[in-house]
CSV table of C-alpha atoms and ligand atoms in Angstrom, one decimal:
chain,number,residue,atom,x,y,z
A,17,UNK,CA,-21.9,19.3,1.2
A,18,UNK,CA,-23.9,16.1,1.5
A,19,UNK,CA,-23.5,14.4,4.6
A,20,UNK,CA,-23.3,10.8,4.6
A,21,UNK,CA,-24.6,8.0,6.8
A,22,UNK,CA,-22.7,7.4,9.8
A,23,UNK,CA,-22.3,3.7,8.7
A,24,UNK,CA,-21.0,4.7,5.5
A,25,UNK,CA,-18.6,7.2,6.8
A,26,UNK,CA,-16.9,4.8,8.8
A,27,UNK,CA,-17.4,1.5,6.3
A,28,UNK,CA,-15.1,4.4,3.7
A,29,UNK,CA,-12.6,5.0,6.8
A,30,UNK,CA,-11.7,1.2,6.7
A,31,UNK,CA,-11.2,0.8,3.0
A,32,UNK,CA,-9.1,3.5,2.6
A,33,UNK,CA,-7.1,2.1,5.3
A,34,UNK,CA,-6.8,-1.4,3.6
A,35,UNK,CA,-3.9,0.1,1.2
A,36,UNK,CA,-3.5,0.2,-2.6
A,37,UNK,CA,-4.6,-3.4,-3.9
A,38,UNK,CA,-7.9,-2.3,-1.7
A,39,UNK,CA,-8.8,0.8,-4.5
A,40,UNK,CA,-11.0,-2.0,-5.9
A,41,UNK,CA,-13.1,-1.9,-2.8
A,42,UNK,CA,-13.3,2.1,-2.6
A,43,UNK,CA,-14.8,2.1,-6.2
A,44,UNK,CA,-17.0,-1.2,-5.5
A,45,UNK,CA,-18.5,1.4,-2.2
A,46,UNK,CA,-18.7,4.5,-4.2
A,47,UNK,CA,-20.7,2.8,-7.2
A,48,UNK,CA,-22.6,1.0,-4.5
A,49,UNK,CA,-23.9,5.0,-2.7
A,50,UNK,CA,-24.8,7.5,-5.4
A,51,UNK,CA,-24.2,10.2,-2.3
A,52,UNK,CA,-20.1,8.8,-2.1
A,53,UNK,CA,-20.2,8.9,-6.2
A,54,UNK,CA,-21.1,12.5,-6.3
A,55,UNK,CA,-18.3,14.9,-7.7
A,56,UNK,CA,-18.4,17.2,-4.8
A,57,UNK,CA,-15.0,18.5,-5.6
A,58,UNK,CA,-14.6,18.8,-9.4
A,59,UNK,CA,-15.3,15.5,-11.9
A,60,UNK,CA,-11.6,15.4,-12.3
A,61,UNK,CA,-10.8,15.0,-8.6
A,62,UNK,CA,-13.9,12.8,-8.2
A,63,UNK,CA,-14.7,12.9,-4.5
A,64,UNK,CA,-11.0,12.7,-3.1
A,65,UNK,CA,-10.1,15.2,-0.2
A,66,UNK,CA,-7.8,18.1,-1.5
A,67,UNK,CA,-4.5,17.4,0.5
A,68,UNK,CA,-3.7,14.2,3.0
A,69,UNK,CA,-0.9,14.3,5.2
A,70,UNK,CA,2.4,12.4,6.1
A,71,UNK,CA,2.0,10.1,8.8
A,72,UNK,CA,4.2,9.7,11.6
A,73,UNK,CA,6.7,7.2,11.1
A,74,UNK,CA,6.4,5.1,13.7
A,75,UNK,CA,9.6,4.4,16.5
A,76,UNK,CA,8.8,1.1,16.5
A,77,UNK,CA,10.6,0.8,13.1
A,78,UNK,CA,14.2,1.5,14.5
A,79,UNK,CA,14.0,-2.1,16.4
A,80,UNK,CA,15.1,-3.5,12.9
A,81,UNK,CA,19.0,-2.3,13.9
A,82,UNK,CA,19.7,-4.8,15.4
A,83,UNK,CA,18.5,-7.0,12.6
A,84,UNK,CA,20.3,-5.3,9.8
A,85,UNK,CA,18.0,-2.5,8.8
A,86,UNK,CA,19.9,0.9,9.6
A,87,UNK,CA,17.9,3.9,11.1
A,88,UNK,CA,19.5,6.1,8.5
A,89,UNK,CA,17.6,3.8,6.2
A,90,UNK,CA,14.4,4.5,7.7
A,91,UNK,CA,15.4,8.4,8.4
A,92,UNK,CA,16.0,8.4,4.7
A,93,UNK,CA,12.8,6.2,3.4
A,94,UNK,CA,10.6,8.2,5.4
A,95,UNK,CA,11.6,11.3,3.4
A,96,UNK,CA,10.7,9.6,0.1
A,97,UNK,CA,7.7,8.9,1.8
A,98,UNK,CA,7.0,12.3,2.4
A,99,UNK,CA,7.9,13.1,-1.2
A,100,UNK,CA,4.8,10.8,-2.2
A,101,UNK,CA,2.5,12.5,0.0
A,102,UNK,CA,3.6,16.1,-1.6
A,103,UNK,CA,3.3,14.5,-5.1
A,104,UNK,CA,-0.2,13.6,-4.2
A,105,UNK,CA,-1.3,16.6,-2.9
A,106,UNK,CA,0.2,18.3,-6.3
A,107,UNK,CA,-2.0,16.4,-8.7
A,108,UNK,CA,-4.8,16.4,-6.7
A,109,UNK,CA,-4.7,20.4,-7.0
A,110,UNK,CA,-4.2,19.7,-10.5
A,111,UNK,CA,-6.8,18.1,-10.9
A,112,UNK,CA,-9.1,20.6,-8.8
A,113,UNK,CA,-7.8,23.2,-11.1
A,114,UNK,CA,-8.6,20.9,-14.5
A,115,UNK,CA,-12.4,20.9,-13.5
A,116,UNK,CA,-14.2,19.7,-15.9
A,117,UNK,CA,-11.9,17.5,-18.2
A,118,UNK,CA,-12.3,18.5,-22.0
A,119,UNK,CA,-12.5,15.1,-23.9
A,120,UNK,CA,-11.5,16.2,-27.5
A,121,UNK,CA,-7.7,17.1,-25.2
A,122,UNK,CA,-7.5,13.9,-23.8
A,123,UNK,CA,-5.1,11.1,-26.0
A,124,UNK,CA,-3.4,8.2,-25.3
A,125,UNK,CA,-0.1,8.5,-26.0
A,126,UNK,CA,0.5,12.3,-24.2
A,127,UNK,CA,-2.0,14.6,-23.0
A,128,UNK,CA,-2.7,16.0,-19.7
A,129,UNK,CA,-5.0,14.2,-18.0
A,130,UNK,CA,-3.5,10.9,-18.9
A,131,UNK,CA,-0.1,12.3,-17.2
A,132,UNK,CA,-1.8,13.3,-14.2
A,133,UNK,CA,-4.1,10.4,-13.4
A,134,UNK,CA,-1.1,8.0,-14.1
A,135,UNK,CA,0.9,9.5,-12.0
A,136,UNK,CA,-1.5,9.7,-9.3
A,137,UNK,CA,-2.2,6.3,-9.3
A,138,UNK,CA,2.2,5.9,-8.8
A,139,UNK,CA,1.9,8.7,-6.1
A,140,UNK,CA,-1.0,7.5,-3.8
A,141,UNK,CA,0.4,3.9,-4.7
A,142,UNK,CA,3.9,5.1,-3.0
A,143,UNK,CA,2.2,6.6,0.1
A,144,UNK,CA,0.0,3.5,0.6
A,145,UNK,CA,2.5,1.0,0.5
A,146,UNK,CA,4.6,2.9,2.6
A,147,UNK,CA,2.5,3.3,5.5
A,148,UNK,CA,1.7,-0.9,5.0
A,149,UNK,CA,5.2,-1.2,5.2
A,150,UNK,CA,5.9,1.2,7.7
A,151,UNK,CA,3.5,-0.8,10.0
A,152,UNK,CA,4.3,-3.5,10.8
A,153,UNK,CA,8.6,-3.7,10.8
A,154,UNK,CA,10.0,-3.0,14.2
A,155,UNK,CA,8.4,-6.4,15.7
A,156,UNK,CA,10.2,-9.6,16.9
A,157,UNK,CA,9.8,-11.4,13.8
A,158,UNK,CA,9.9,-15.1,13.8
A,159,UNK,CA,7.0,-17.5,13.1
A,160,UNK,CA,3.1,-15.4,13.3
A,161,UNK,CA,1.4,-16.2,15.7
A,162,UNK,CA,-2.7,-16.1,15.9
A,163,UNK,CA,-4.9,-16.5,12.8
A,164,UNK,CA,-2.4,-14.9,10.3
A,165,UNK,CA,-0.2,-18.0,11.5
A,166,UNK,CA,-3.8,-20.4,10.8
A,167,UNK,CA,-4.4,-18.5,7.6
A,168,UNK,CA,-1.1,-18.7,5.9
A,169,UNK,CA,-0.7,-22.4,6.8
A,170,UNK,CA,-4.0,-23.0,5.5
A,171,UNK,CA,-2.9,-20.8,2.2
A,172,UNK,CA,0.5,-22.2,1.8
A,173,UNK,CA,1.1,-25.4,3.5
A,174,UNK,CA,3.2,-24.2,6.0
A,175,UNK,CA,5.0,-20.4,6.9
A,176,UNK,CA,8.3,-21.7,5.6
A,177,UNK,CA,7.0,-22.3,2.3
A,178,UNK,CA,5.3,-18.7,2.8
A,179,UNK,CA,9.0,-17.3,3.9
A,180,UNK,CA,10.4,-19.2,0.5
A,181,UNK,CA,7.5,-17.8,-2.1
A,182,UNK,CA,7.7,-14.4,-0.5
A,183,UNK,CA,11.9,-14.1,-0.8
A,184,UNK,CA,11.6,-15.6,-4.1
A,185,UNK,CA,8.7,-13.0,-5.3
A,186,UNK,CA,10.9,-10.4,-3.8
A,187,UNK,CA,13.8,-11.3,-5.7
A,188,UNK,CA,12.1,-11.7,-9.0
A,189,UNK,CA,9.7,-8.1,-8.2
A,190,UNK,CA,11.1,-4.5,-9.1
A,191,UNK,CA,9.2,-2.5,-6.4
A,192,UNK,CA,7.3,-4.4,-3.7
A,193,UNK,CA,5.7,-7.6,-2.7
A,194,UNK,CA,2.2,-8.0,-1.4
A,195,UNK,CA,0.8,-11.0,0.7
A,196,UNK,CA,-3.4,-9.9,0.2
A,197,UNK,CA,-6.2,-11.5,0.8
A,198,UNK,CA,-8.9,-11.4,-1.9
A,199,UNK,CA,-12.4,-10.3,-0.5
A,200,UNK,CA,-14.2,-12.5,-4.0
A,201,UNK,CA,-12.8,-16.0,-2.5
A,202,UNK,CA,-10.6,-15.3,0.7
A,203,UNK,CA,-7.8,-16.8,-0.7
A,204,UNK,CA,-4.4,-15.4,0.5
A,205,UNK,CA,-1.5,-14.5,-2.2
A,206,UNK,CA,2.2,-12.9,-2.6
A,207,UNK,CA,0.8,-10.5,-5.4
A,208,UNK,CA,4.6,-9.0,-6.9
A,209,UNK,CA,4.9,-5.6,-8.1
A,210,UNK,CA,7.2,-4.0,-10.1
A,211,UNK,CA,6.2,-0.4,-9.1
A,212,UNK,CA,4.2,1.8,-6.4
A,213,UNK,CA,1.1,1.0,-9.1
A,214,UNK,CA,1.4,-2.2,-10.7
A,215,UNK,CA,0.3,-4.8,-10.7
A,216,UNK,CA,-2.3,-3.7,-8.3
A,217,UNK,CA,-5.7,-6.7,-8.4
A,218,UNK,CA,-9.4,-5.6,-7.6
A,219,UNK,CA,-10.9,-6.7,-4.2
A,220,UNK,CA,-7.3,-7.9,-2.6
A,221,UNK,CA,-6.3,-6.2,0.5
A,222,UNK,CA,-2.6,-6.4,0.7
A,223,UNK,CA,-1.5,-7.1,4.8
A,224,UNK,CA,1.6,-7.1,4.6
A,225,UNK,CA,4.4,-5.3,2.6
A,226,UNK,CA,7.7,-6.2,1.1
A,227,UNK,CA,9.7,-2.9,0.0
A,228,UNK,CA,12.5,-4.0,-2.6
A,229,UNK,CA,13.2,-1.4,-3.9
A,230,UNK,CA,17.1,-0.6,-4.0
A,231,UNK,CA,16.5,2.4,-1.6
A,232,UNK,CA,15.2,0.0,1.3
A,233,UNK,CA,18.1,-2.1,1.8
A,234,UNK,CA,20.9,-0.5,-0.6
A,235,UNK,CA,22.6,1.4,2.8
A,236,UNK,CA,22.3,-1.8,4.6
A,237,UNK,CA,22.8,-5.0,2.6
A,238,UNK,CA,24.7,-3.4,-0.6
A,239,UNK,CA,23.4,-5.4,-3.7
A,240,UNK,CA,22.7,-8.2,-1.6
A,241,UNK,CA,18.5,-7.8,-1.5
A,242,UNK,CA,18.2,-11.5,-0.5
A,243,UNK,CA,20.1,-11.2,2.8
A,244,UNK,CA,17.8,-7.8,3.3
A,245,UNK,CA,14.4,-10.2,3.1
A,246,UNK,CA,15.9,-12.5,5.8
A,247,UNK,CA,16.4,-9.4,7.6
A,248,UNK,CA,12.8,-8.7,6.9
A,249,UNK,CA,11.6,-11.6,8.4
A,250,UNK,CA,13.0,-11.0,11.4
A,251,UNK,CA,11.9,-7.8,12.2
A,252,UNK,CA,7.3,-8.2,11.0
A,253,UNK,CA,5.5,-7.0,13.9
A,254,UNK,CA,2.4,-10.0,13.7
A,255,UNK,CA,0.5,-8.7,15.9
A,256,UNK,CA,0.1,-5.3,13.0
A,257,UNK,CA,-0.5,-7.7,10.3
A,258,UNK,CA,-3.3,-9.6,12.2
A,259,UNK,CA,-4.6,-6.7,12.5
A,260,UNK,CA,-4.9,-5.8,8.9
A,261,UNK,CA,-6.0,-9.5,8.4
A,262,UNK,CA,-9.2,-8.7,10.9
A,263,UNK,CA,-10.0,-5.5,8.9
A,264,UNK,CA,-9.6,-7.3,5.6
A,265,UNK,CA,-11.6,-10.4,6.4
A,266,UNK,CA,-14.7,-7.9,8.2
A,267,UNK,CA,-14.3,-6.4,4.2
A,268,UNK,CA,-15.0,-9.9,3.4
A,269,UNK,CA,-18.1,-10.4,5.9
A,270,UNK,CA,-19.4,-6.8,4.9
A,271,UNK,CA,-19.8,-7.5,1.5
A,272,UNK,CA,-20.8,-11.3,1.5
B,306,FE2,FE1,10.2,2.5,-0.4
């Protein structure tokens, strides 16, 4: 297997950290190193490892009881969780075992390869999202504090008119909400998102992570997803989302 560069084992590290609106930056750095672009494992698995594994979830999450946000909740999101990192291990075999795809099979409407690579996209969506999410809940909530706090004021005016276009995305989304920060022009923006795989956007980093689907509140809060983001907001760990702000914005300076 071809061994790559030091620096461009850890500049992959990072992107693959940022989450699933930063799949735009993994392609942008394999097209940028014919070495990462090589189909070491099978065309139809590209260069992805075969397995990944679940994540710890971390303890810090069960702080949220107090704000609403049960730890059967968790106990039980976690599983799904887990049920995405299975799924992607699944079609990742599948795709080991495909090989070499044979075009004249492929079609739009139903044929394997479409199935798989669709669903792929939904399952490494789900397990990216997740551990966004998972991240940073379990802090003291509140108003940021360091330059996520200078950085949404900048985007938005001020955090509560953040707080209001993030509740009101997440009451209009199906699946999630994303407040990213777009590598092109740095601007910041609550990206909604009506599954684990849409409606991803090339080059944004997503830093924070609004689950609304039923499943993360429904225990909790009943039908009632609006008093579950209030809960939300009380419970963001800043200092975890400045930290995916700092690996988003030395993206930024890496590719400028
Ligand atoms: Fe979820």
């Amino acid at each position: 297997m071809t061994q790559e560069p030091a620096n461009h084992r850890m500049d992959r590290r990072e992107l693959l950290t940022l989450g699933a609106l930063g799949a735009g930056t993994v392609l942008a750095a394999s097209w940028a190193d014919p070495a990462l672009a090589a189909p070491q494992n099978g065309p139809a698995r590209g260069s992805t490892p075969l397995t990944i594994e679940a994540k710890p979830l971390p303890q810090k999450v069960f702080n949220t009881e107090a704000a609403g946000i049960s730890r059967r909740t968790h106990e039980e999101h976690y599983e799904l969780y887990k049920g995405y990192v299975s799924k992607v291990n699944e079609i990742r075999a599948k795709l080991t075992a495909m090989g070499v795809p044979d075009p004249s099979r492929a079609n739009q409407t139903f044929s394997e390869i479409r199935e798989l690579k669709v669903e792929y996209t939904f399952a490494l969506g789900g397990v990216k999202n997740h551990e966004l999410y998972f991240g940073h809940i379990g802090g003291k909530g509140g108003a940021p504090t360091g330059p996520i706090a200078e950085a949404i004021n900048a985007a938005f005016g001020s955090f509560d008119n953040w707080k209001a276009d993030l509740k009101a995305t997440g009451l209009a989304a199906r699946g999630w909400v994303w407040l990213a920060h777009d590598y092109t022009d740095g601007s910041l923006f609550n990206y909604i998102g009506d599954a684990q795989n849409t409606f991803p956007v090339w080059n944004a980093t997503p830093i924070l992570a609004l689950d609304v689907y039923e499943h993360a509140y429904f225990i909790d809060f009943g039908r009632n997803r609006g008093k579950y983001i209030d809960a939300f907001f009380n419970v963001i760990d800043w200092d975890a989302v400045n930290a995916n702000l700092k690996m988003a914005q030395a993206v930024a300076q890496a590719v400028r």
